[in-house]
Amino acid sequence: MNLRRRQSFFFVLFVVFTLAPGVAWAQDRDAIIAKAKEEKAFVYYSTTDIRDGTAMVHAFQKKYPFIEPKLFRLGSTQIVVKVIQEHRGGAHLFDVISATSFQFYEIFKENLFQKCESPERRAFADDFKDKEGYWVSAYHNASVMAYNTNLLKPADLPKSYDDLLDPKWKGKMLMDSRETEWYASMLQILGREKGLRLMRGLAKQDLSFRPGRTLITQVLASGEAPLAVNDYDHLVQAAKKRGAPVESLPATPVVSRVTPMALGRYAPHPNVGKLFIDFALSEEGQNILRGFGRSSARKGIEPDDLQRKGIKLYVSDISLAKDYARFDKEFRDIFGLK
């Protein structure tokens, strides 16, 4: 085979294996829209904040006015219970789900999603989507230390997680009481021995526990404690914009929690579901979420504060959820939580 033929051959392979999914989607788009007009309805289960989810659904409906969407905002535990109970009862009501990573995995392992090869997938970094084509992270939440700027001076700030074991921080730190995923991720990244040493050291620091990062941010801003072991950067930045005396402290490793979005295997309105996923992952949809301070893994979207600083993110591995019971027991035993 001469050089020109070899070049042509490899070009064809490139088109087939790299561009084919997007080309096929584009060719089928008119057919998908025609079928979506027949389906008309859309059911979306999400753990996303009601404000963000509503904005996304309304923008989608504006783009496709023939669709009547229904958004069900559910807590992380609620969404797992609801979906699995419905499935086992023979009811398949949702078209698309977006859920926090460990909760998404609990549904994913029940084989309740189908592949959805939206061409928008290609704009997302590999760590924020699966290789098989089932899900893409609609946004992600990065965990950082955070502090009250009225109570701590820059010179006094810890530079690492190990610095939090200094006796001077005893009784002065906040921590989320629902940190099983962060705990599991830290052990995976640091190594089990080093990770456990850190966690056991933190457990001796008389931490003040609160349920949820939103509450942690509020308590930190009020001055009840000077430092939070782990908060979501987007919550800290949002509070800061509102005038709260808080700031992030991105010590390594910065664990980022994905929020996968996927099409239901038994979706009653699968073509509308495909259109919604395509829209949510598009530049338009990602800019809507970015406008609410969410962090996007899509190329070309305005970077968040951590991205601008070039901070390395360690993306949480959702497959750690298969050992959730063990990690949760360890976490609660170490920190004395019931």
mmCIF file of C-alpha atoms in Angstrom:
data_model
loop_
_atom_site.group_PDB
_atom_site.id
_atom_site.type_symbol
_atom_site.label_atom_id
_atom_site.label_comp_id
_atom_site.label_asym_id
_atom_site.label_seq_id
_atom_site.Cartn_x
_atom_site.Cartn_y
_atom_site.Cartn_z
ATOM 1 C CA MET A 1 0.000 0.000 0.000
ATOM 2 C CA ASN A 2 1.548 3.328 -1.054
ATOM 3 C CA LEU A 3 1.756 6.370 1.220
ATOM 4 C CA ARG A 4 -1.295 8.141 -0.224
ATOM 5 C CA ARG A 5 -3.494 5.050 0.151
ATOM 6 C CA ARG A 6 -2.279 4.500 3.711
ATOM 7 C CA GLN A 7 -3.149 8.081 4.571
ATOM 8 C CA SER A 8 -6.618 7.687 3.055
ATOM 9 C CA PHE A 9 -7.127 4.407 4.905
ATOM 10 C CA PHE A 10 -6.247 5.902 8.286
ATOM 11 C CA PHE A 11 -8.406 8.950 7.587
ATOM 12 C CA VAL A 12 -11.396 6.679 6.978
ATOM 13 C CA LEU A 13 -10.702 4.862 10.254
ATOM 14 C CA PHE A 14 -10.575 8.211 12.036
ATOM 15 C CA VAL A 15 -13.963 9.197 10.679
ATOM 16 C CA VAL A 16 -15.557 5.845 11.478
ATOM 17 C CA PHE A 17 -14.316 5.532 15.047
ATOM 18 C CA THR A 18 -14.055 9.165 16.116
ATOM 19 C CA LEU A 19 -16.711 11.079 14.248
ATOM 20 C CA ALA A 20 -19.293 8.392 13.514
ATOM 21 C CA PRO A 21 -21.336 8.713 16.748
ATOM 22 C CA GLY A 22 -21.714 12.465 16.308
ATOM 23 C CA VAL A 23 -22.451 12.175 12.586
ATOM 24 C CA ALA A 24 -25.073 9.486 13.217
ATOM 25 C CA TRP A 25 -26.696 11.621 15.887
ATOM 26 C CA ALA A 26 -26.791 14.630 13.558
ATOM 27 C CA GLN A 27 -28.297 12.539 10.766
ATOM 28 C CA ASP A 28 -30.925 11.128 13.111
ATOM 29 C CA ARG A 29 -31.686 14.442 14.820
ATOM 30 C CA ASP A 30 -34.718 15.244 12.666
ATOM 31 C CA ALA A 31 -36.104 11.777 13.378
ATOM 32 C CA ILE A 32 -35.454 12.186 17.109
ATOM 33 C CA ILE A 33 -37.254 15.524 17.150
ATOM 34 C CA ALA A 34 -40.205 14.095 15.187
ATOM 35 C CA LYS A 35 -40.560 11.241 17.691
ATOM 36 C CA ALA A 36 -40.134 13.664 20.602
ATOM 37 C CA LYS A 37 -43.098 15.658 19.288
ATOM 38 C CA GLU A 38 -45.163 12.495 19.555
ATOM 39 C CA GLU A 39 -43.922 11.743 23.071
ATOM 40 C CA LYS A 40 -44.542 15.345 24.229
ATOM 41 C CA ALA A 41 -43.813 14.722 27.928
ATOM 42 C CA PHE A 42 -40.542 14.494 29.863
ATOM 43 C CA VAL A 43 -39.797 13.305 33.414
ATOM 44 C CA TYR A 44 -36.543 14.367 35.051
ATOM 45 C CA TYR A 45 -35.327 13.064 38.436
ATOM 46 C CA SER A 46 -32.511 15.146 39.892
ATOM 47 C CA THR A 47 -30.595 15.795 43.112
ATOM 48 C CA THR A 48 -29.589 19.196 41.745
ATOM 49 C CA ASP A 49 -30.647 22.317 43.623
ATOM 50 C CA ILE A 50 -34.256 23.162 42.685
ATOM 51 C CA ARG A 51 -33.198 26.590 41.386
ATOM 52 C CA ASP A 52 -30.614 25.138 39.002
ATOM 53 C CA GLY A 53 -32.822 22.256 37.867
ATOM 54 C CA THR A 54 -35.806 24.514 37.231
ATOM 55 C CA ALA A 55 -33.723 26.951 35.181
ATOM 56 C CA MET A 56 -32.391 24.126 33.027
ATOM 57 C CA VAL A 57 -35.838 22.615 32.445
ATOM 58 C CA HIS A 58 -37.391 25.988 31.584
ATOM 59 C CA ALA A 59 -34.619 26.753 29.080
ATOM 60 C CA PHE A 60 -35.100 23.315 27.526
ATOM 61 C CA GLN A 61 -38.847 23.883 27.202
ATOM 62 C CA LYS A 62 -38.226 27.266 25.589
ATOM 63 C CA LYS A 63 -36.057 25.541 22.982
ATOM 64 C CA TYR A 64 -38.623 22.772 22.452
ATOM 65 C CA PRO A 65 -42.016 24.346 23.304
ATOM 66 C CA PHE A 66 -43.945 21.222 22.285
ATOM 67 C CA ILE A 67 -42.549 19.374 25.336
ATOM 68 C CA GLU A 68 -44.158 19.425 28.790
ATOM 69 C CA PRO A 69 -41.386 18.676 31.306
ATOM 70 C CA LYS A 70 -41.759 17.513 34.895
ATOM 71 C CA LEU A 71 -38.894 17.979 37.337
ATOM 72 C CA PHE A 72 -38.715 15.930 40.529
ATOM 73 C CA ARG A 73 -36.076 17.282 42.877
ATOM 74 C CA LEU A 74 -35.039 14.530 45.299
ATOM 75 C CA GLY A 75 -32.471 14.144 48.060
ATOM 76 C CA SER A 76 -29.490 11.852 47.529
ATOM 77 C CA THR A 77 -31.002 8.981 49.493
ATOM 78 C CA GLN A 78 -34.541 9.619 48.261
ATOM 79 C CA ILE A 79 -33.650 9.261 44.600
ATOM 80 C CA VAL A 80 -32.114 5.816 45.115
ATOM 81 C CA VAL A 81 -35.052 4.541 47.160
ATOM 82 C CA LYS A 82 -37.649 5.967 44.765
ATOM 83 C CA VAL A 83 -36.078 4.635 41.572
ATOM 84 C CA ILE A 84 -35.342 1.145 42.882
ATOM 85 C CA GLN A 85 -38.791 0.784 44.468
ATOM 86 C CA GLU A 86 -40.443 1.888 41.227
ATOM 87 C CA HIS A 87 -38.347 -0.532 39.195
ATOM 88 C CA ARG A 88 -39.060 -3.493 41.442
ATOM 89 C CA GLY A 89 -42.727 -2.605 41.358
ATOM 90 C CA GLY A 90 -42.730 -2.602 37.551
ATOM 91 C CA ALA A 91 -43.092 1.176 37.199
ATOM 92 C CA HIS A 92 -40.586 3.006 35.003
ATOM 93 C CA LEU A 93 -41.468 6.677 35.218
ATOM 94 C CA PHE A 94 -38.289 8.690 34.664
ATOM 95 C CA ASP A 95 -36.593 9.561 31.398
ATOM 96 C CA VAL A 96 -33.377 11.141 32.667
ATOM 97 C CA ILE A 97 -31.602 11.138 36.007
ATOM 98 C CA SER A 98 -28.816 13.330 37.316
ATOM 99 C CA ALA A 99 -27.576 12.382 40.764
ATOM 100 C CA THR A 100 -24.547 12.692 42.998
ATOM 101 C CA SER A 101 -21.934 10.078 42.212
ATOM 102 C CA PHE A 102 -22.354 7.375 44.868
ATOM 103 C CA GLN A 103 -26.143 7.565 44.641
ATOM 104 C CA PHE A 104 -25.963 7.424 40.852
ATOM 105 C CA TYR A 105 -23.837 4.280 41.103
ATOM 106 C CA GLU A 106 -26.462 2.565 43.266
ATOM 107 C CA ILE A 107 -28.962 3.039 40.427
ATOM 108 C CA PHE A 108 -26.423 2.338 37.683
ATOM 109 C CA LYS A 109 -25.560 -1.105 39.063
ATOM 110 C CA GLU A 110 -29.244 -2.074 38.747
ATOM 111 C CA ASN A 111 -28.835 -1.801 34.945
ATOM 112 C CA LEU A 112 -31.377 1.008 34.728
ATOM 113 C CA PHE A 113 -29.613 3.196 32.147
ATOM 114 C CA GLN A 114 -28.998 2.940 28.413
ATOM 115 C CA LYS A 115 -26.177 4.331 26.311
ATOM 116 C CA CYS A 116 -26.716 7.818 24.967
ATOM 117 C CA GLU A 117 -24.024 8.801 22.487
ATOM 118 C CA SER A 118 -24.642 12.535 22.376
ATOM 119 C CA PRO A 119 -21.958 14.284 20.312
ATOM 120 C CA GLU A 120 -21.665 16.755 23.206
ATOM 121 C CA ARG A 121 -19.803 14.042 25.149
ATOM 122 C CA ARG A 122 -16.686 14.768 23.143
ATOM 123 C CA ALA A 123 -16.348 18.228 24.706
ATOM 124 C CA PHE A 124 -15.914 16.770 28.211
ATOM 125 C CA ALA A 125 -12.685 15.620 29.830
ATOM 126 C CA ASP A 126 -12.330 11.851 30.159
ATOM 127 C CA ASP A 127 -12.446 11.862 33.969
ATOM 128 C CA PHE A 128 -15.961 13.282 33.833
ATOM 129 C CA LYS A 129 -17.612 10.588 31.697
ATOM 130 C CA ASP A 130 -17.607 6.814 31.455
ATOM 131 C CA LYS A 131 -15.901 5.006 28.582
ATOM 132 C CA GLU A 132 -18.978 3.006 27.552
ATOM 133 C CA GLY A 133 -21.218 5.983 26.780
ATOM 134 C CA TYR A 134 -23.771 5.756 29.596
ATOM 135 C CA TRP A 135 -23.133 8.997 31.490
ATOM 136 C CA VAL A 136 -21.468 12.397 31.567
ATOM 137 C CA SER A 137 -21.083 14.597 34.632
ATOM 138 C CA ALA A 138 -23.481 17.529 34.288
ATOM 139 C CA TYR A 139 -21.291 19.450 36.772
ATOM 140 C CA HIS A 140 -18.906 18.676 39.596
ATOM 141 C CA ASN A 141 -18.300 19.864 43.165
ATOM 142 C CA ALA A 142 -14.745 20.344 44.422
ATOM 143 C CA SER A 143 -13.994 19.838 48.129
ATOM 144 C CA VAL A 144 -11.684 22.387 49.738
ATOM 145 C CA MET A 145 -10.772 23.609 53.182
ATOM 146 C CA ALA A 146 -12.450 26.923 53.944
ATOM 147 C CA TYR A 147 -11.929 29.593 56.575
ATOM 148 C CA ASN A 148 -13.461 32.727 58.079
ATOM 149 C CA THR A 149 -11.355 35.693 56.972
ATOM 150 C CA ASN A 150 -12.327 37.712 60.058
ATOM 151 C CA LEU A 151 -10.992 35.038 62.389
ATOM 152 C CA LEU A 152 -7.864 33.819 60.642
ATOM 153 C CA LYS A 153 -4.929 35.710 59.146
ATOM 154 C CA PRO A 154 -3.147 34.359 56.040
ATOM 155 C CA ALA A 155 -0.010 33.629 58.052
ATOM 156 C CA ASP A 156 -1.979 31.378 60.406
ATOM 157 C CA LEU A 157 -3.586 29.192 57.736
ATOM 158 C CA PRO A 158 -2.813 25.476 57.416
ATOM 159 C CA LYS A 159 -0.934 24.514 54.262
ATOM 160 C CA SER A 160 -1.933 20.847 54.173
ATOM 161 C CA TYR A 161 -4.387 18.378 55.677
ATOM 162 C CA ASP A 162 -1.617 17.145 57.952
ATOM 163 C CA ASP A 163 -1.376 20.662 59.397
ATOM 164 C CA LEU A 164 -4.936 20.216 60.717
ATOM 165 C CA LEU A 165 -3.568 17.716 63.229
ATOM 166 C CA ASP A 166 -1.735 20.510 65.063
ATOM 167 C CA PRO A 167 -3.170 20.891 68.612
ATOM 168 C CA LYS A 168 -3.887 24.581 67.932
ATOM 169 C CA TRP A 169 -6.844 23.543 65.731
ATOM 170 C CA LYS A 170 -8.468 21.355 68.349
ATOM 171 C CA GLY A 171 -12.121 22.305 68.847
ATOM 172 C CA LYS A 172 -11.957 24.915 66.075
ATOM 173 C CA MET A 173 -12.966 22.977 62.961
ATOM 174 C CA LEU A 174 -16.217 22.133 61.202
ATOM 175 C CA MET A 175 -16.845 18.978 59.221
ATOM 176 C CA ASP A 176 -19.768 17.500 57.305
ATOM 177 C CA SER A 177 -21.219 14.474 59.085
ATOM 178 C CA ARG A 178 -22.054 12.839 55.721
ATOM 179 C CA GLU A 179 -18.559 12.512 54.308
ATOM 180 C CA THR A 180 -18.386 8.843 53.333
ATOM 181 C CA GLU A 181 -17.525 9.559 49.694
ATOM 182 C CA TRP A 182 -14.845 12.101 50.572
ATOM 183 C CA TYR A 183 -13.436 9.663 53.129
ATOM 184 C CA ALA A 184 -13.302 6.811 50.591
ATOM 185 C CA SER A 185 -11.731 9.080 47.950
ATOM 186 C CA MET A 186 -9.066 10.364 50.330
ATOM 187 C CA LEU A 187 -8.077 6.816 51.280
ATOM 188 C CA GLN A 188 -7.848 5.860 47.605
ATOM 189 C CA ILE A 189 -5.728 8.898 46.711
ATOM 190 C CA LEU A 190 -3.448 9.002 49.764
ATOM 191 C CA GLY A 191 -3.208 5.251 50.225
ATOM 192 C CA ARG A 192 -5.102 3.412 52.930
ATOM 193 C CA GLU A 193 -2.435 3.604 55.632
ATOM 194 C CA LYS A 194 -1.718 7.305 55.231
ATOM 195 C CA GLY A 195 -5.415 8.098 54.769
ATOM 196 C CA LEU A 196 -6.449 6.296 57.935
ATOM 197 C CA ARG A 197 -3.682 8.032 59.884
ATOM 198 C CA LEU A 198 -5.073 11.402 58.763
ATOM 199 C CA MET A 199 -8.675 10.481 59.575
ATOM 200 C CA ARG A 200 -7.820 9.126 63.007
ATOM 201 C CA GLY A 201 -5.803 12.238 63.705
ATOM 202 C CA LEU A 202 -8.728 14.464 62.718
ATOM 203 C CA ALA A 203 -11.037 12.427 64.947
ATOM 204 C CA LYS A 204 -8.955 13.523 67.960
ATOM 205 C CA GLN A 205 -9.437 17.208 67.138
ATOM 206 C CA ASP A 206 -12.934 17.597 68.649
ATOM 207 C CA LEU A 207 -14.546 18.417 65.310
ATOM 208 C CA SER A 208 -17.918 20.153 65.203
ATOM 209 C CA PHE A 209 -20.143 18.187 62.838
ATOM 210 C CA ARG A 210 -23.007 19.563 60.724
ATOM 211 C CA PRO A 211 -25.203 17.725 58.164
ATOM 212 C CA GLY A 212 -24.407 19.175 54.744
ATOM 213 C CA ARG A 213 -22.006 21.584 53.086
ATOM 214 C CA THR A 214 -24.572 24.386 52.772
ATOM 215 C CA LEU A 215 -24.984 24.450 56.547
ATOM 216 C CA ILE A 216 -21.211 24.192 57.021
ATOM 217 C CA THR A 217 -20.774 27.315 54.864
ATOM 218 C CA GLN A 218 -23.417 29.217 56.821
ATOM 219 C CA VAL A 219 -21.916 28.301 60.184
ATOM 220 C CA LEU A 220 -18.423 29.207 58.978
ATOM 221 C CA ALA A 221 -19.643 32.585 57.716
ATOM 222 C CA SER A 222 -21.351 33.305 61.048
ATOM 223 C CA GLY A 223 -18.018 32.987 62.853
ATOM 224 C CA GLU A 224 -19.033 30.035 64.987
ATOM 225 C CA ALA A 225 -15.792 28.334 63.910
ATOM 226 C CA PRO A 226 -12.757 29.652 62.029
ATOM 227 C CA LEU A 227 -12.088 26.662 59.772
ATOM 228 C CA ALA A 228 -13.916 23.932 57.835
ATOM 229 C CA VAL A 229 -12.108 20.690 56.991
ATOM 230 C CA ASN A 230 -14.012 20.301 53.735
ATOM 231 C CA ASP A 231 -16.543 22.513 52.010
ATOM 232 C CA TYR A 232 -17.642 22.851 48.400
ATOM 233 C CA ASP A 233 -15.693 25.573 46.638
ATOM 234 C CA HIS A 234 -18.729 26.806 44.694
ATOM 235 C CA LEU A 235 -20.642 27.343 47.969
ATOM 236 C CA VAL A 236 -17.732 29.262 49.470
ATOM 237 C CA GLN A 237 -17.386 31.436 46.374
ATOM 238 C CA ALA A 238 -21.134 32.119 46.269
ATOM 239 C CA ALA A 239 -21.138 33.133 49.951
ATOM 240 C CA LYS A 240 -18.103 35.322 49.354
ATOM 241 C CA LYS A 241 -19.899 37.129 46.504
ATOM 242 C CA ARG A 242 -22.772 37.837 48.916
ATOM 243 C CA GLY A 243 -20.317 39.518 51.274
ATOM 244 C CA ALA A 244 -19.671 36.685 53.719
ATOM 245 C CA PRO A 245 -16.172 36.653 55.281
ATOM 246 C CA VAL A 246 -15.167 33.274 53.866
ATOM 247 C CA GLU A 247 -12.504 31.961 51.521
ATOM 248 C CA SER A 248 -11.371 28.649 50.067
ATOM 249 C CA LEU A 249 -8.118 26.938 50.908
ATOM 250 C CA PRO A 250 -7.481 24.261 48.219
ATOM 251 C CA ALA A 251 -5.054 21.913 49.975
ATOM 252 C CA THR A 252 -3.971 18.793 48.077
ATOM 253 C CA PRO A 253 -5.775 16.583 47.258
ATOM 254 C CA VAL A 254 -8.821 18.502 46.052
ATOM 255 C CA VAL A 255 -11.452 15.793 45.584
ATOM 256 C CA SER A 256 -14.120 16.658 43.017
ATOM 257 C CA ARG A 257 -17.477 14.902 43.159
ATOM 258 C CA VAL A 258 -19.168 14.211 39.817
ATOM 259 C CA THR A 259 -22.893 14.456 39.118
ATOM 260 C CA PRO A 260 -23.594 11.967 36.313
ATOM 261 C CA MET A 261 -26.548 12.395 33.961
ATOM 262 C CA ALA A 262 -27.992 9.409 32.082
ATOM 263 C CA LEU A 263 -30.959 8.201 30.026
ATOM 264 C CA GLY A 264 -33.231 5.594 31.605
ATOM 265 C CA ARG A 265 -33.169 2.099 30.091
ATOM 266 C CA TYR A 266 -36.977 2.010 30.249
ATOM 267 C CA ALA A 267 -37.543 5.727 29.602
ATOM 268 C CA PRO A 268 -41.186 6.297 28.574
ATOM 269 C CA HIS A 269 -40.067 9.290 26.471
ATOM 270 C CA PRO A 270 -36.576 8.283 25.273
ATOM 271 C CA ASN A 271 -36.347 10.726 22.385
ATOM 272 C CA VAL A 272 -37.212 13.699 24.571
ATOM 273 C CA GLY A 273 -34.660 12.333 27.040
ATOM 274 C CA LYS A 274 -31.976 12.320 24.336
ATOM 275 C CA LEU A 275 -32.786 15.910 23.414
ATOM 276 C CA PHE A 276 -32.589 16.980 27.059
ATOM 277 C CA ILE A 277 -29.221 15.329 27.647
ATOM 278 C CA ASP A 278 -27.920 16.888 24.448
ATOM 279 C CA PHE A 279 -29.145 20.295 25.629
ATOM 280 C CA ALA A 280 -27.857 19.956 29.209
ATOM 281 C CA LEU A 281 -24.373 19.027 27.981
ATOM 282 C CA SER A 282 -24.304 21.658 25.231
ATOM 283 C CA GLU A 283 -22.501 24.964 25.591
ATOM 284 C CA GLU A 284 -25.860 26.662 26.176
ATOM 285 C CA GLY A 285 -26.892 24.257 28.927
ATOM 286 C CA GLN A 286 -23.503 24.278 30.629
ATOM 287 C CA ASN A 287 -23.461 28.073 30.646
ATOM 288 C CA ILE A 288 -26.794 28.040 32.469
ATOM 289 C CA LEU A 289 -25.315 25.885 35.230
ATOM 290 C CA ARG A 290 -22.109 27.911 35.223
ATOM 291 C CA GLY A 291 -24.228 31.023 35.753
ATOM 292 C CA PHE A 292 -25.322 29.543 39.077
ATOM 293 C CA GLY A 293 -21.717 29.008 40.095
ATOM 294 C CA ARG A 294 -21.531 25.329 39.134
ATOM 295 C CA SER A 295 -18.239 23.939 37.840
ATOM 296 C CA SER A 296 -18.261 22.520 34.324
ATOM 297 C CA ALA A 297 -15.879 19.966 32.830
ATOM 298 C CA ARG A 298 -16.826 21.022 29.288
ATOM 299 C CA LYS A 299 -14.069 22.565 27.188
ATOM 300 C CA GLY A 300 -14.629 26.211 26.372
ATOM 301 C CA ILE A 301 -16.839 27.042 29.355
ATOM 302 C CA GLU A 302 -15.756 29.869 31.675
ATOM 303 C CA PRO A 303 -13.394 28.327 34.233
ATOM 304 C CA ASP A 304 -14.222 28.401 37.920
ATOM 305 C CA ASP A 305 -11.887 29.844 40.559
ATOM 306 C CA LEU A 306 -9.934 26.611 41.037
ATOM 307 C CA GLN A 307 -9.530 26.089 37.286
ATOM 308 C CA ARG A 308 -8.199 29.629 36.867
ATOM 309 C CA LYS A 309 -5.609 28.914 39.559
ATOM 310 C CA GLY A 310 -4.584 25.681 37.837
ATOM 311 C CA ILE A 311 -5.512 23.545 40.852
ATOM 312 C CA LYS A 312 -5.348 19.815 40.125
ATOM 313 C CA LEU A 313 -8.615 17.977 40.750
ATOM 314 C CA TYR A 314 -8.810 14.371 41.869
ATOM 315 C CA VAL A 315 -12.109 13.182 40.426
ATOM 316 C CA SER A 316 -14.035 10.892 42.751
ATOM 317 C CA ASP A 317 -14.244 7.304 41.481
ATOM 318 C CA ILE A 318 -17.929 6.343 41.539
ATOM 319 C CA SER A 319 -17.064 2.636 41.586
ATOM 320 C CA LEU A 320 -15.924 3.101 45.200
ATOM 321 C CA ALA A 321 -19.646 3.041 45.961
ATOM 322 C CA LYS A 322 -19.661 -0.743 45.632
ATOM 323 C CA ASP A 323 -17.983 -0.793 49.070
ATOM 324 C CA TYR A 324 -20.145 1.995 50.479
ATOM 325 C CA ALA A 325 -21.333 0.033 53.522
ATOM 326 C CA ARG A 326 -17.766 -0.705 54.598
ATOM 327 C CA PHE A 327 -16.557 2.854 54.039
ATOM 328 C CA ASP A 328 -19.561 4.313 55.824
ATOM 329 C CA LYS A 329 -19.051 2.088 58.873
ATOM 330 C CA GLU A 330 -15.351 2.966 58.992
ATOM 331 C CA PHE A 331 -16.070 6.682 58.705
ATOM 332 C CA ARG A 332 -18.700 6.632 61.448
ATOM 333 C CA ASP A 333 -16.646 4.439 63.755
ATOM 334 C CA ILE A 334 -13.543 6.604 63.404
ATOM 335 C CA PHE A 335 -15.386 9.874 64.046
ATOM 336 C CA GLY A 336 -17.814 8.473 66.634
ATOM 337 C CA LEU A 337 -20.940 9.235 64.596
ATOM 338 C CA LYS A 338 -24.167 7.268 65.061
#
